[in-house]
Tab-separated table of C-alpha atoms in Angstrom:
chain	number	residue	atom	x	y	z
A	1172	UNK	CA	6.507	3.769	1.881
A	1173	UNK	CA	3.713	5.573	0.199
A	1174	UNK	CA	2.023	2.836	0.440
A	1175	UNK	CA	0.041	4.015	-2.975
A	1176	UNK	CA	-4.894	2.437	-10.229
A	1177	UNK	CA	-7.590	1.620	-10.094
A	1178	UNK	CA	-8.242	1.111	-13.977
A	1179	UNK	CA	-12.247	0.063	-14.897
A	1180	UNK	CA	-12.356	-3.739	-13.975
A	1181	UNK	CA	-14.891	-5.852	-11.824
A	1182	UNK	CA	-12.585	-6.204	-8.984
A	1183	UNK	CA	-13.480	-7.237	-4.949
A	1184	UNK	CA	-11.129	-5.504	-2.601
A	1185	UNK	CA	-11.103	-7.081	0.931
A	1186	UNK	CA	-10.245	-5.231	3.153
A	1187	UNK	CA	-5.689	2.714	8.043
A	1188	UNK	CA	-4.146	4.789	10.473
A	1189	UNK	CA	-1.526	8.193	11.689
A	1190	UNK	CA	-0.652	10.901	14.605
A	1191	UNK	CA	-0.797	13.692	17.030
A	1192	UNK	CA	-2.336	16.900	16.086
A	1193	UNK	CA	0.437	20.039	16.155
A	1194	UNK	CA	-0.825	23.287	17.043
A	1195	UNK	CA	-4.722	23.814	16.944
A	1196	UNK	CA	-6.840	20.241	17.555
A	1197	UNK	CA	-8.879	18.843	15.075
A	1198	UNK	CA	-11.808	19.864	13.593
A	1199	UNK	CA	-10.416	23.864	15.629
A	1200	UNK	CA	-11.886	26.758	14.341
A	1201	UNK	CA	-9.003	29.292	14.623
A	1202	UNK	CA	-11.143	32.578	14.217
A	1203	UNK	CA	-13.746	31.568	16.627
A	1204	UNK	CA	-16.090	32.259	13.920
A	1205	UNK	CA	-14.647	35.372	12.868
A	1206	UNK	CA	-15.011	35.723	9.144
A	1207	UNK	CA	-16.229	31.608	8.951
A	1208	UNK	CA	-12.161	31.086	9.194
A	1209	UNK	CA	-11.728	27.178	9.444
A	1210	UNK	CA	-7.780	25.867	9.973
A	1211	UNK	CA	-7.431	22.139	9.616
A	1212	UNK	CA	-4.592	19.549	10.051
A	1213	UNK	CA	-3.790	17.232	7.489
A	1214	UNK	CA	-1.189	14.403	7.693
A	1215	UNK	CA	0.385	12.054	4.944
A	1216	UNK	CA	3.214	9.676	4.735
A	1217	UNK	CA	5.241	11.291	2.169
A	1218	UNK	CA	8.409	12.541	3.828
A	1219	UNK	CA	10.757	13.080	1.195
A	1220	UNK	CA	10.976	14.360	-2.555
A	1221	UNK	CA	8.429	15.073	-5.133
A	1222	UNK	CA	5.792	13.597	-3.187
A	1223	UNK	CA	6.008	15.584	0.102
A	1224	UNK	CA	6.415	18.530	-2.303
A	1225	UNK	CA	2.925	17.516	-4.154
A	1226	UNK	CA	1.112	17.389	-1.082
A	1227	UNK	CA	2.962	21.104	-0.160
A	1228	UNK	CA	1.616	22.379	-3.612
A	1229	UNK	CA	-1.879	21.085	-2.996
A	1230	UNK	CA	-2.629	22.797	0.092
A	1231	UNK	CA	-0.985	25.971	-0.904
A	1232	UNK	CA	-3.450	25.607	-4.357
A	1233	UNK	CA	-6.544	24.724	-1.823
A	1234	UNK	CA	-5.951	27.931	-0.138
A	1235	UNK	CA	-5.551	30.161	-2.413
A	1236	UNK	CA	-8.828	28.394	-3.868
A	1237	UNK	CA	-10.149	28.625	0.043
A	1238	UNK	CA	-8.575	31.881	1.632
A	1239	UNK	CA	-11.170	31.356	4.978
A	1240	UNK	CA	-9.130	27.750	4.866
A	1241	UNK	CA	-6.050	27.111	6.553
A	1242	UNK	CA	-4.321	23.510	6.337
A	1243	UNK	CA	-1.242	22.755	8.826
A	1244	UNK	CA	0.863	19.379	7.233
A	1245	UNK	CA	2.624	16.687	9.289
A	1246	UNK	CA	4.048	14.191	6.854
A	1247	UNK	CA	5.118	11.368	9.148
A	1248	UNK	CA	7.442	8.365	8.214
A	1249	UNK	CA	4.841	5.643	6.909
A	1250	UNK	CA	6.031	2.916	9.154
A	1251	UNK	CA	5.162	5.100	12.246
A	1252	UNK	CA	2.040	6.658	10.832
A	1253	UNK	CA	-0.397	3.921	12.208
A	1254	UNK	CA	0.653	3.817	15.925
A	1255	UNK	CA	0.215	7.339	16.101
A	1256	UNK	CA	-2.877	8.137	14.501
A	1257	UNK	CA	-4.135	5.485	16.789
A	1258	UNK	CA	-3.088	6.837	19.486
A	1259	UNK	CA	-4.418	10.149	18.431
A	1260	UNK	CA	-7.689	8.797	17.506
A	1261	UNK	CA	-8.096	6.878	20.605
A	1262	UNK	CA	-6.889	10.625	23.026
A	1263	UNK	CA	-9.539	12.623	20.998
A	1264	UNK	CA	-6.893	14.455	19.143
A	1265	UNK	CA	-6.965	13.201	15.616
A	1266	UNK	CA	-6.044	15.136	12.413
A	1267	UNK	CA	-9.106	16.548	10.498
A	1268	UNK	CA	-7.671	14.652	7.150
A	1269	UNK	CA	-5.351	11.435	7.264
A	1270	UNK	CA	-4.250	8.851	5.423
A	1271	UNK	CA	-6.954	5.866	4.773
A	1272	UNK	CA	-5.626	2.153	3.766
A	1273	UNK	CA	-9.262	0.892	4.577
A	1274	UNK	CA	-10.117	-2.822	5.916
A	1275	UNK	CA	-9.832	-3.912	9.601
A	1276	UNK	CA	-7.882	-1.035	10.150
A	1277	UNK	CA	-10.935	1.445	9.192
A	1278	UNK	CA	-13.787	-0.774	10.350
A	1279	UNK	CA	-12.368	-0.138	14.075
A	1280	UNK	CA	-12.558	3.483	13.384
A	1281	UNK	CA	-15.859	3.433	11.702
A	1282	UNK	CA	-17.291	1.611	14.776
A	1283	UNK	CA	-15.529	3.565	17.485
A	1284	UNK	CA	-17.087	6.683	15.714
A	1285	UNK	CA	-14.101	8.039	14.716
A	1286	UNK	CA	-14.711	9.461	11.087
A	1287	UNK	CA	-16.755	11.094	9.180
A	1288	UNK	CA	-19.566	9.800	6.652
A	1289	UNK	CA	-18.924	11.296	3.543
A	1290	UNK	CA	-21.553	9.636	1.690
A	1291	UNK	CA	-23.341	12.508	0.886
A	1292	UNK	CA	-20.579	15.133	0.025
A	1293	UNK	CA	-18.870	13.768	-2.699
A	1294	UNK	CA	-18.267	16.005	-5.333
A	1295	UNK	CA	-19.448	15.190	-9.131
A	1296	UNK	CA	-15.908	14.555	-10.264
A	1297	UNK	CA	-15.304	11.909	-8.243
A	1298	UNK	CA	-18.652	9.954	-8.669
A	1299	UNK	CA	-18.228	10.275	-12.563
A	1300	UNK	CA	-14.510	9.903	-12.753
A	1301	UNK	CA	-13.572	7.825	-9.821
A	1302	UNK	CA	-14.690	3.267	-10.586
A	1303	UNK	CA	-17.278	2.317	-7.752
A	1304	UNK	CA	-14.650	-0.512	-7.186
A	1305	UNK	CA	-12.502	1.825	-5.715
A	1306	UNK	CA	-14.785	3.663	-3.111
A	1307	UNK	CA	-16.074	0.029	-2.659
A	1308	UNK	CA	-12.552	-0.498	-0.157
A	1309	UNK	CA	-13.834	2.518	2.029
A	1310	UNK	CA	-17.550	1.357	2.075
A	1311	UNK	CA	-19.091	0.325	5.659
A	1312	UNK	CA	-22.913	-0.112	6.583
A	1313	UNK	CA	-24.080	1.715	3.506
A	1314	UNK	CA	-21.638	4.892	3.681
A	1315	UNK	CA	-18.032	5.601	2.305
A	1316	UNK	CA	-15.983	6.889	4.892
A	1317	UNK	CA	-12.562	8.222	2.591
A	1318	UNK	CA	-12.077	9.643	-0.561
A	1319	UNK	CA	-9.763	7.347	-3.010
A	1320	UNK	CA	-6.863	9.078	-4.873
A	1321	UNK	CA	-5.022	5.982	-6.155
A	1322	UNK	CA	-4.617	2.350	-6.255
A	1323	UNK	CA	-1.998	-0.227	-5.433
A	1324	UNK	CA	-1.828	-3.697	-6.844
A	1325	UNK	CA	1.220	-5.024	-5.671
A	1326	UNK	CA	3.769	-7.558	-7.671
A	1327	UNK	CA	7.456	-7.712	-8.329
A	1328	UNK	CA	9.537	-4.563	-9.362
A	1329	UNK	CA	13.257	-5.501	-10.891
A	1330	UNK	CA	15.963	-3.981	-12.988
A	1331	UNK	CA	16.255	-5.521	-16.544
A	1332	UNK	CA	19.960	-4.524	-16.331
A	1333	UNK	CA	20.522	-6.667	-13.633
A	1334	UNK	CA	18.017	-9.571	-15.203
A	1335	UNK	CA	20.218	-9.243	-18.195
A	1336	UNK	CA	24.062	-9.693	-17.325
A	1337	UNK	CA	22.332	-12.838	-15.285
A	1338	UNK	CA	21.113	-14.041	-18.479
A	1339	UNK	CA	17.504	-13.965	-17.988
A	1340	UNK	CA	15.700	-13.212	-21.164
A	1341	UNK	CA	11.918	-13.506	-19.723
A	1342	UNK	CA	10.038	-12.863	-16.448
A	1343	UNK	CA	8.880	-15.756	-14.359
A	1344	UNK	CA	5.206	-16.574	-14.527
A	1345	UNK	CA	5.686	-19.632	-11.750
A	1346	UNK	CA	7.831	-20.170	-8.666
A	1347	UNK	CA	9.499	-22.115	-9.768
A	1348	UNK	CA	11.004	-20.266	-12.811
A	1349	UNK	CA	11.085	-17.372	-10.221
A	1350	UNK	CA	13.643	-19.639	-8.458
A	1351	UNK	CA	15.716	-20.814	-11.214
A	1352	UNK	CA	16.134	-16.948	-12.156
A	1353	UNK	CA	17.287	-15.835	-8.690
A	1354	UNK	CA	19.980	-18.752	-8.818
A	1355	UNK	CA	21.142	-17.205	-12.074
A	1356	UNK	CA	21.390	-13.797	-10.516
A	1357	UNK	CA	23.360	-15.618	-7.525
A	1358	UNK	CA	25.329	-17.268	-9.769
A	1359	UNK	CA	26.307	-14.080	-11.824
A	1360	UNK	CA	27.479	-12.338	-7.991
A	1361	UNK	CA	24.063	-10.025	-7.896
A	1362	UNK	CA	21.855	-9.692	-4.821
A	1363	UNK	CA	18.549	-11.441	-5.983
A	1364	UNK	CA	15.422	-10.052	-3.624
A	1365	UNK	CA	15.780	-7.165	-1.482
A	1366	UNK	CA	13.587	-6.981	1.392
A	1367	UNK	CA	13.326	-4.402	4.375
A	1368	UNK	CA	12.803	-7.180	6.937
A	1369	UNK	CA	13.153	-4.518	9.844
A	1370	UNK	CA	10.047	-3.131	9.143
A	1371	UNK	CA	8.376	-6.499	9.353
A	1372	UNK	CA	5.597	-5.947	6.989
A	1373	UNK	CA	7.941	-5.770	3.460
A	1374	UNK	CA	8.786	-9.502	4.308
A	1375	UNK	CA	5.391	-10.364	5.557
A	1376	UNK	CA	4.073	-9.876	2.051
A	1377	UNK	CA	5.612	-12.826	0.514
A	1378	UNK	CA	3.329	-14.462	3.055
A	1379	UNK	CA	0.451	-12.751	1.564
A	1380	UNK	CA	1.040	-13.511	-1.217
A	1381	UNK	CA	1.523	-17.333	-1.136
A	1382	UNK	CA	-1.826	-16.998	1.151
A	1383	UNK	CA	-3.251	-15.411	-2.153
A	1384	UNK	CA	-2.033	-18.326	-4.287
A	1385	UNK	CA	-3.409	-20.841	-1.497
A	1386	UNK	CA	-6.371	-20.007	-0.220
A	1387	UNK	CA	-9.698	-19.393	-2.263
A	1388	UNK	CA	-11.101	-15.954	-2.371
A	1389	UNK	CA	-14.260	-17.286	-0.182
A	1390	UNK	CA	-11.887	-18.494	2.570
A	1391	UNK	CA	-10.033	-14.934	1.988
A	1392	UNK	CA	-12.941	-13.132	2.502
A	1393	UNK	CA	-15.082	-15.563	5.311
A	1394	UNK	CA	-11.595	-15.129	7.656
A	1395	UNK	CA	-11.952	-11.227	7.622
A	1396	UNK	CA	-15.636	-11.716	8.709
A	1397	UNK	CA	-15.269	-14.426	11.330
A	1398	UNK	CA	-11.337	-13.613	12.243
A	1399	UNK	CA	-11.080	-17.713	12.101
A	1400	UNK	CA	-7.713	-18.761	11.034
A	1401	UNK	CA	-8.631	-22.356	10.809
A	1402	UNK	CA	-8.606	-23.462	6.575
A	1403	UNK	CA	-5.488	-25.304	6.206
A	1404	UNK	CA	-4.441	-23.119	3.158
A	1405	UNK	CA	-3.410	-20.618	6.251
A	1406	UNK	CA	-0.766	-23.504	7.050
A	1407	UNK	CA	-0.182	-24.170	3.374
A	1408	UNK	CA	0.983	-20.919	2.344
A	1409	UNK	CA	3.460	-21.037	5.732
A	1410	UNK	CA	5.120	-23.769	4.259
A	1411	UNK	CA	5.164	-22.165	0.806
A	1412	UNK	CA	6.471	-19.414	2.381
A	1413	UNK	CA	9.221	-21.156	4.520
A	1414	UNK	CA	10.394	-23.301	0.944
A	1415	UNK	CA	10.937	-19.836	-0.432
A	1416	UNK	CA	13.001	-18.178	2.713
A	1417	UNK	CA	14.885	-21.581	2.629
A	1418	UNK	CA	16.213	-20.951	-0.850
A	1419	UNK	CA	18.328	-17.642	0.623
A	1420	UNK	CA	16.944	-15.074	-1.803
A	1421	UNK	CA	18.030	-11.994	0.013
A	1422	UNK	CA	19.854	-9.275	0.228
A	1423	UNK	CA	22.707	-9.599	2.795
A	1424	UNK	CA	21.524	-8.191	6.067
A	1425	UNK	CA	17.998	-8.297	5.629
A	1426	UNK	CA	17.207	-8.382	8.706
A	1427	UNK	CA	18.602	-4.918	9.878
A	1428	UNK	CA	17.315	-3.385	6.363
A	1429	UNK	CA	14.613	-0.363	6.029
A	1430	UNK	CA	12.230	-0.672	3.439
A	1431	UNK	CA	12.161	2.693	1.803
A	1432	UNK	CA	14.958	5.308	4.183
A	1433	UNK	CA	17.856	5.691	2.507
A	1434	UNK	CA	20.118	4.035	-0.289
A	1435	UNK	CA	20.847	0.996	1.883
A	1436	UNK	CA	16.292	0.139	2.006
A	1437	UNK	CA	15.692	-2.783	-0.429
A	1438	UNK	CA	13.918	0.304	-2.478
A	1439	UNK	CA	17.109	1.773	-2.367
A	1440	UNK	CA	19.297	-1.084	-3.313
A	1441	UNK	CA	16.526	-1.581	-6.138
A	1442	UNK	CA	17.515	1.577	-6.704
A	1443	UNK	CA	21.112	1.630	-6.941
A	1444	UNK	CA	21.407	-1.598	-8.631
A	1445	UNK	CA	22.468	-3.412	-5.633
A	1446	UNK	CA	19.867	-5.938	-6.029
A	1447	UNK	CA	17.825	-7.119	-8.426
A	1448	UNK	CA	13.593	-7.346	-7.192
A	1449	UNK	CA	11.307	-6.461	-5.055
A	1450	UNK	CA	8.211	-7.076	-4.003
A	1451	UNK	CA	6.052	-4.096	-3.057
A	1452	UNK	CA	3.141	-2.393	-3.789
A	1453	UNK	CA	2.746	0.222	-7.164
A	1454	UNK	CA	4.404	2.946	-4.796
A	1455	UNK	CA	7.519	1.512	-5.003
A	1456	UNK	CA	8.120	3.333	-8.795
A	1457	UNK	CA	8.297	6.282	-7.030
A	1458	UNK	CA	10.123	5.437	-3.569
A	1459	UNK	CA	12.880	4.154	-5.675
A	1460	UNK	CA	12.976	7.349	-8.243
A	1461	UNK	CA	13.754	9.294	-5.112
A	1462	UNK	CA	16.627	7.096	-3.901
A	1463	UNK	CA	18.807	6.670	-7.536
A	1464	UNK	CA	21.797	8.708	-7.639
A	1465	UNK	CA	20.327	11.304	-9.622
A	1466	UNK	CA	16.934	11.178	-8.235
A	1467	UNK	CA	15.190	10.521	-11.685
A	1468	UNK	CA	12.931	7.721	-12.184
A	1469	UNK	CA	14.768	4.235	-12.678
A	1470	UNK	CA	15.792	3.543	-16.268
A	1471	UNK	CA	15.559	0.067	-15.935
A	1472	UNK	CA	12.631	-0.637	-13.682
A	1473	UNK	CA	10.249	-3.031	-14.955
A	1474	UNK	CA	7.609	-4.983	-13.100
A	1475	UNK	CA	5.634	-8.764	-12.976
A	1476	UNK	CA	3.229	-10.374	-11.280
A	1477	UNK	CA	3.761	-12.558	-8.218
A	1478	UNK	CA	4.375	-15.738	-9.945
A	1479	UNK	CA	1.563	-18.714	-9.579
A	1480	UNK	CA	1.949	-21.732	-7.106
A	1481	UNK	CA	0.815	-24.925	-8.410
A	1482	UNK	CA	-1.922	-26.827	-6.205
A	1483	UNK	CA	-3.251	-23.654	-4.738
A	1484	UNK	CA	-7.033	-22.787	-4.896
A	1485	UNK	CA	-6.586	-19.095	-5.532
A	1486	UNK	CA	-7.952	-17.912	-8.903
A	1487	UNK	CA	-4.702	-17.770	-11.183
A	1488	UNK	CA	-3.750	-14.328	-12.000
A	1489	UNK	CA	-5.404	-13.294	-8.240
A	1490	UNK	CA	-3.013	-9.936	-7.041
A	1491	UNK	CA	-3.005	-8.060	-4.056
A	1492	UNK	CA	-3.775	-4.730	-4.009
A	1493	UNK	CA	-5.184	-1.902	-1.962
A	1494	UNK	CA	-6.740	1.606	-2.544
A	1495	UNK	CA	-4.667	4.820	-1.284
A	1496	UNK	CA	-7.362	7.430	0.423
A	1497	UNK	CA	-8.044	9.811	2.968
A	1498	UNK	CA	-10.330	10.332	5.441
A	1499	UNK	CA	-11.985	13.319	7.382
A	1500	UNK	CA	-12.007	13.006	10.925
A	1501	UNK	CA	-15.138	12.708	12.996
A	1502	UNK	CA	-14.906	16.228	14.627
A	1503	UNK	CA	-13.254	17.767	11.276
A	1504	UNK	CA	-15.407	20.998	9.815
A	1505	UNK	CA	-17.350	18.969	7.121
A	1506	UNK	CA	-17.320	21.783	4.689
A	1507	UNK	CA	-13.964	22.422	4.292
A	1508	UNK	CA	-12.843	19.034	4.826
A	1509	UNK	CA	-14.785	17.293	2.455
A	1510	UNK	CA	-14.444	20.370	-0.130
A	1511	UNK	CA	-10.278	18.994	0.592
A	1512	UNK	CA	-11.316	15.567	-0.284
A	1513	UNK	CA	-12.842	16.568	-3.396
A	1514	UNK	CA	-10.123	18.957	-4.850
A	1515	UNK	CA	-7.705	15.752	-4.583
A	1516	UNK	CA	-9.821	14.243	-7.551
A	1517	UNK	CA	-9.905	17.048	-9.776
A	1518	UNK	CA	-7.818	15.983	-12.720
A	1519	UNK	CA	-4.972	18.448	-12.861
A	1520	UNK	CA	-4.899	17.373	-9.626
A	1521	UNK	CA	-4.194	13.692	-9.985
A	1522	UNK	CA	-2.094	14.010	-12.949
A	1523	UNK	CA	-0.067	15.846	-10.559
A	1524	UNK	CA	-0.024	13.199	-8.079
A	1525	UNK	CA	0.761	10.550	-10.802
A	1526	UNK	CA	3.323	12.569	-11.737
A	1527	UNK	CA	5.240	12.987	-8.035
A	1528	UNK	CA	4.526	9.515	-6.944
A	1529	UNK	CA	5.015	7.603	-10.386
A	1530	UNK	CA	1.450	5.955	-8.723
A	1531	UNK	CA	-1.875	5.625	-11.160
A	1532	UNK	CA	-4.504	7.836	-10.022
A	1533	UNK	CA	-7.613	7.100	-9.117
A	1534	UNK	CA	-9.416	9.595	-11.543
A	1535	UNK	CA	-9.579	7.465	-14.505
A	1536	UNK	CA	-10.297	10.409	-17.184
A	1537	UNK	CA	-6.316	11.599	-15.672
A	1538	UNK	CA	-5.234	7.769	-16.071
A	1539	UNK	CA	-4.192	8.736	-19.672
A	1540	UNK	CA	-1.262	10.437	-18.785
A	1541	UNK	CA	0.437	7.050	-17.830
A	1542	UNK	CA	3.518	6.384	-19.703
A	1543	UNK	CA	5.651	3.972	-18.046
A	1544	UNK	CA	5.915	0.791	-19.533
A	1545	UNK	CA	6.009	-0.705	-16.153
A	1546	UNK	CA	2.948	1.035	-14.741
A	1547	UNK	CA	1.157	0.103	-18.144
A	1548	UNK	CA	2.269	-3.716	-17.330
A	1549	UNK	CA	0.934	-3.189	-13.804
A	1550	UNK	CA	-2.831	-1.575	-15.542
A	1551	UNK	CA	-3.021	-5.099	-17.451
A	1552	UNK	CA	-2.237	-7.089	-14.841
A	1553	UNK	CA	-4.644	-5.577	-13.035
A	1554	UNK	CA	-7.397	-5.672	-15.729
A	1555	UNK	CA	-6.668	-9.434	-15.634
A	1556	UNK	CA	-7.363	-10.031	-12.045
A	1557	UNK	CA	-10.146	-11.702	-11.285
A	1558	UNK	CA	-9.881	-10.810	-7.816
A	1559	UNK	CA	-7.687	-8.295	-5.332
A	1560	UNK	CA	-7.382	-8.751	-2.029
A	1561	UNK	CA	-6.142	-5.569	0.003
A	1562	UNK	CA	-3.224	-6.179	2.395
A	1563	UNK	CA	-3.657	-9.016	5.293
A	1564	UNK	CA	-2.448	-6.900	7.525
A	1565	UNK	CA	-5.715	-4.523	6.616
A	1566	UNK	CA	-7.725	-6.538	5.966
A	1567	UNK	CA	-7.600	-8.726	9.349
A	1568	UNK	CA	-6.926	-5.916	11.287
A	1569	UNK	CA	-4.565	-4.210	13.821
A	1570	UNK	CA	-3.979	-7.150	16.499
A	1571	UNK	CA	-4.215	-9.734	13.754
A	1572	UNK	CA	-2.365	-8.157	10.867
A	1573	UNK	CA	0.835	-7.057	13.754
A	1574	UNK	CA	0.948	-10.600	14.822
A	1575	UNK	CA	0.850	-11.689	11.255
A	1576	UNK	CA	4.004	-9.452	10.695
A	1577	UNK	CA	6.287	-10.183	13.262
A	1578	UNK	CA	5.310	-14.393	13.093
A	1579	UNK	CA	6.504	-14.251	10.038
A	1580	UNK	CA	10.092	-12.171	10.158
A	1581	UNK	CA	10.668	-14.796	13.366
A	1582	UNK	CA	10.113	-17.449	10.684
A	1583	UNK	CA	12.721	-15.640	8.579
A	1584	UNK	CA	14.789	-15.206	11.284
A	1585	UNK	CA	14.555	-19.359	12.128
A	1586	UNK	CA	12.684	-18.122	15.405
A	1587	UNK	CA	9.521	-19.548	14.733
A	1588	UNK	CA	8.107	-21.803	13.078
A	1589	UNK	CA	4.997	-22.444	10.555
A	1590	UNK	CA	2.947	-23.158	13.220
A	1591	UNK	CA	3.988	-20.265	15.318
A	1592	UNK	CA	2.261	-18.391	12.239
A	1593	UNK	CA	-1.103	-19.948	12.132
A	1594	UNK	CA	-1.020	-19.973	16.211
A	1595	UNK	CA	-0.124	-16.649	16.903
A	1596	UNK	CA	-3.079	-15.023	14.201
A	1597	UNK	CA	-5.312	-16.989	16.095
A	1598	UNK	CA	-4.758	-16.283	19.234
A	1599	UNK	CA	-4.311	-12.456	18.457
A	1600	UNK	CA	-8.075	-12.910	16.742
A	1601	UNK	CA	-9.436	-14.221	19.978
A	1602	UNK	CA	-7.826	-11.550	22.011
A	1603	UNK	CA	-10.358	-9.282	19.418
């Protein structure tokens, strides 16, 4: 993934993780004072492409900015980063700068006094340029504990080729238009939803979402205080969800599929015009411009909103969404590691970043070199919403949001059931 606008709208965001330090430990200094030398590790999810060549560029720039600085990169396959930044966290031998998805996730760090405030070291460009919205996800007890560098709302991303020979002339706006247009595309022999089901969380997201359309934003937000799984919306959007798998919308093998390795992920059969939609987070532009044939952005890629579901008590037009940051470790060298933090703002910077990830920076004064009509549908959307949630699995946590995840690919699979869903959370909640 990468999993990756934050454009200026009132917006609450409810609701982080990676691996084991190479060479030097954290927070090291490799001179032993000699000269002030400081040499830091820094890892990101961005494996492949443009995007692990951005974050190449960057450090190399820093540098040369920073000579006494030294950065070592790990960029580590997003669906393994969590696990083992945990488990470097938790052995003492965390990175000096990771990835940051916020919620739950960065709560348990913040309270096992694992990062470092940056409160007071952020630099002027990011408190002028960056929305208070979006340091709002990384805010705990008073203090902002990561740096924000982009945001993700998260919708539906499909090929208007594809739409087209199936004879679809608009996007759906309700479930059930969404369903008469993937019969159309079943109809007309094309794969309707791909979903990379082996990684769990892709098809965990449609759960989300329906939880989105079901449950009001104060249940949303009560449940990641009190970790209580008891509002019957939970159950609701189970069965919402389970009416939706039942209608067969995807891909063949979607069980066994990838999200985002290779042309066979549902990014790359997005991609490759083996199927039609997606639903994924605004990082998907850019996953799926590195997996076409001729690893250019996709022609044909257009984007909508998850589709409303009648009877719910979310606010219509509700999205999810989450901020992409990065945090300094608590036993990184503050200077040097915040000064890192900062640089990522600057707005050659971002426009950069935009640039390799096809992802809308953070910096709004660099949000102006957006051109994608799909990114620009994504900005209104988002506008719109009168309220984001970040990612369940985030929000509620590590034990909750992994329970969440695999109840709901055995529901897929026809191993569980709705109840297993709402059980399983709640017992993974009490287990703290």
């Amino acid at each position: 993934m990468t999993r990756k606008i934050r454009a200026a709208a009132a917006i609450a965001l409810i609701g982080v993780t990676t691996l084991v330090a190479a060479g030097c430990s954290a927070g090291s200094d490799a001179a032993g004072g000699d000269g002030g030398k400081v040499s830091m590790t820094f890892w990101h999810n961005s494996t492949t492409g443009p995007g692990k060549a951005f974050w190449a560029k960057t450090v190399k720039d820093f540098e040369a900015k920073n000579p006494n600085v030294t950065i070592k990169i790990q960029a580590i396959q997003n669906e393994d980063l969590d696990g083992k930044l945990q488990t470097a966290l938790n052995s003492g031998s965390a990175p000096d700068v990771f990835l940051q998805r916020g919620g739950g996730k960065m709560a348990a760090m913040v309270n096992a006094g694992q990062l470092m405030d940056i409160s007071g070291s952020i630099g002027k460009t990011a408190k002028s340029e960056i929305s208070d919205a979006a340091f709002g996800g990384y805010e705990q007890d008073g203090k902002t504990w990561a740096m924000p560098v982009d945001v993700n709302p998260e919708g539906i991303w499909y090929s208007q080729d594809l739409f087209e020979q199936a004879g679809i002339e608009n996007t759906p706006t309700t479930m059930d238009e969404l369903n008469a247009d993937i019969q159309k595309l079943k109809d007309a022999g094309i794969q309707p939803v791909a979903v990379g089901a082996k990684d769990a969380w892709p098809a965990a997201h449609w759960y989300y979402n329906f939880a989105l359309r079901a449950c009001s934003e104060s249940t949303l937000t009560k449940t990641a205080k009190d970790l209580k799984f008891t509002n019957s919306c939970w159950t609701q959007a189970g069965k919402d969800t389970k009416a939706f798998f039942d209608t067969k919308p995807f891909n063949d093998g979607y069980l066994t599929t990838a999200s985002q390795q290779g042309a066979g992920s549902s990014a790359g059969l997005v991609a490759n015009h083996k199927a039609a939609m997606e639903l994924m987070g605004a990082w998907d532009p850019g996953v799926i411009s590195s997996l076409t044939p001729d690893g250019k952005p996709l022609a044909d890629l257009g984007f909508f909103p998850f589709p409303e579901v009648s009877g719910g008590k979310g606010a219509p037009g509700s999205m999810m969404g989450a901020v992409d940051g990065f945090s300094c470790s608590a036993k990184a060298p503050k200077q040097a590691c915040t000064d890192f933090l900062n640089y990522m703002t600057e707005k050659p910077v971002q426009e950069a970043y935009y640039k390799a990830f096809n992802a809308i920076p953070a910096n709004q004064s660099a949000q102006s070199v957006v051109t994608e009509p799909y990114l620009k549908t994504v900005l209104e959307a988002y506008n719109k919403a009168p309220f984001v949630s970040n990612y369940l699995d985030t929000v509620y946590g590590q034990n909750v949001g992994n329970a969440l995840n695999t109840s709901v690919v055995n529901l897929l699979a026809g191993k569980g059931s709705v109840d297993d869903i709402v059980k399983t959370i709640n017992q993974a909640a009490a287990k703290g």
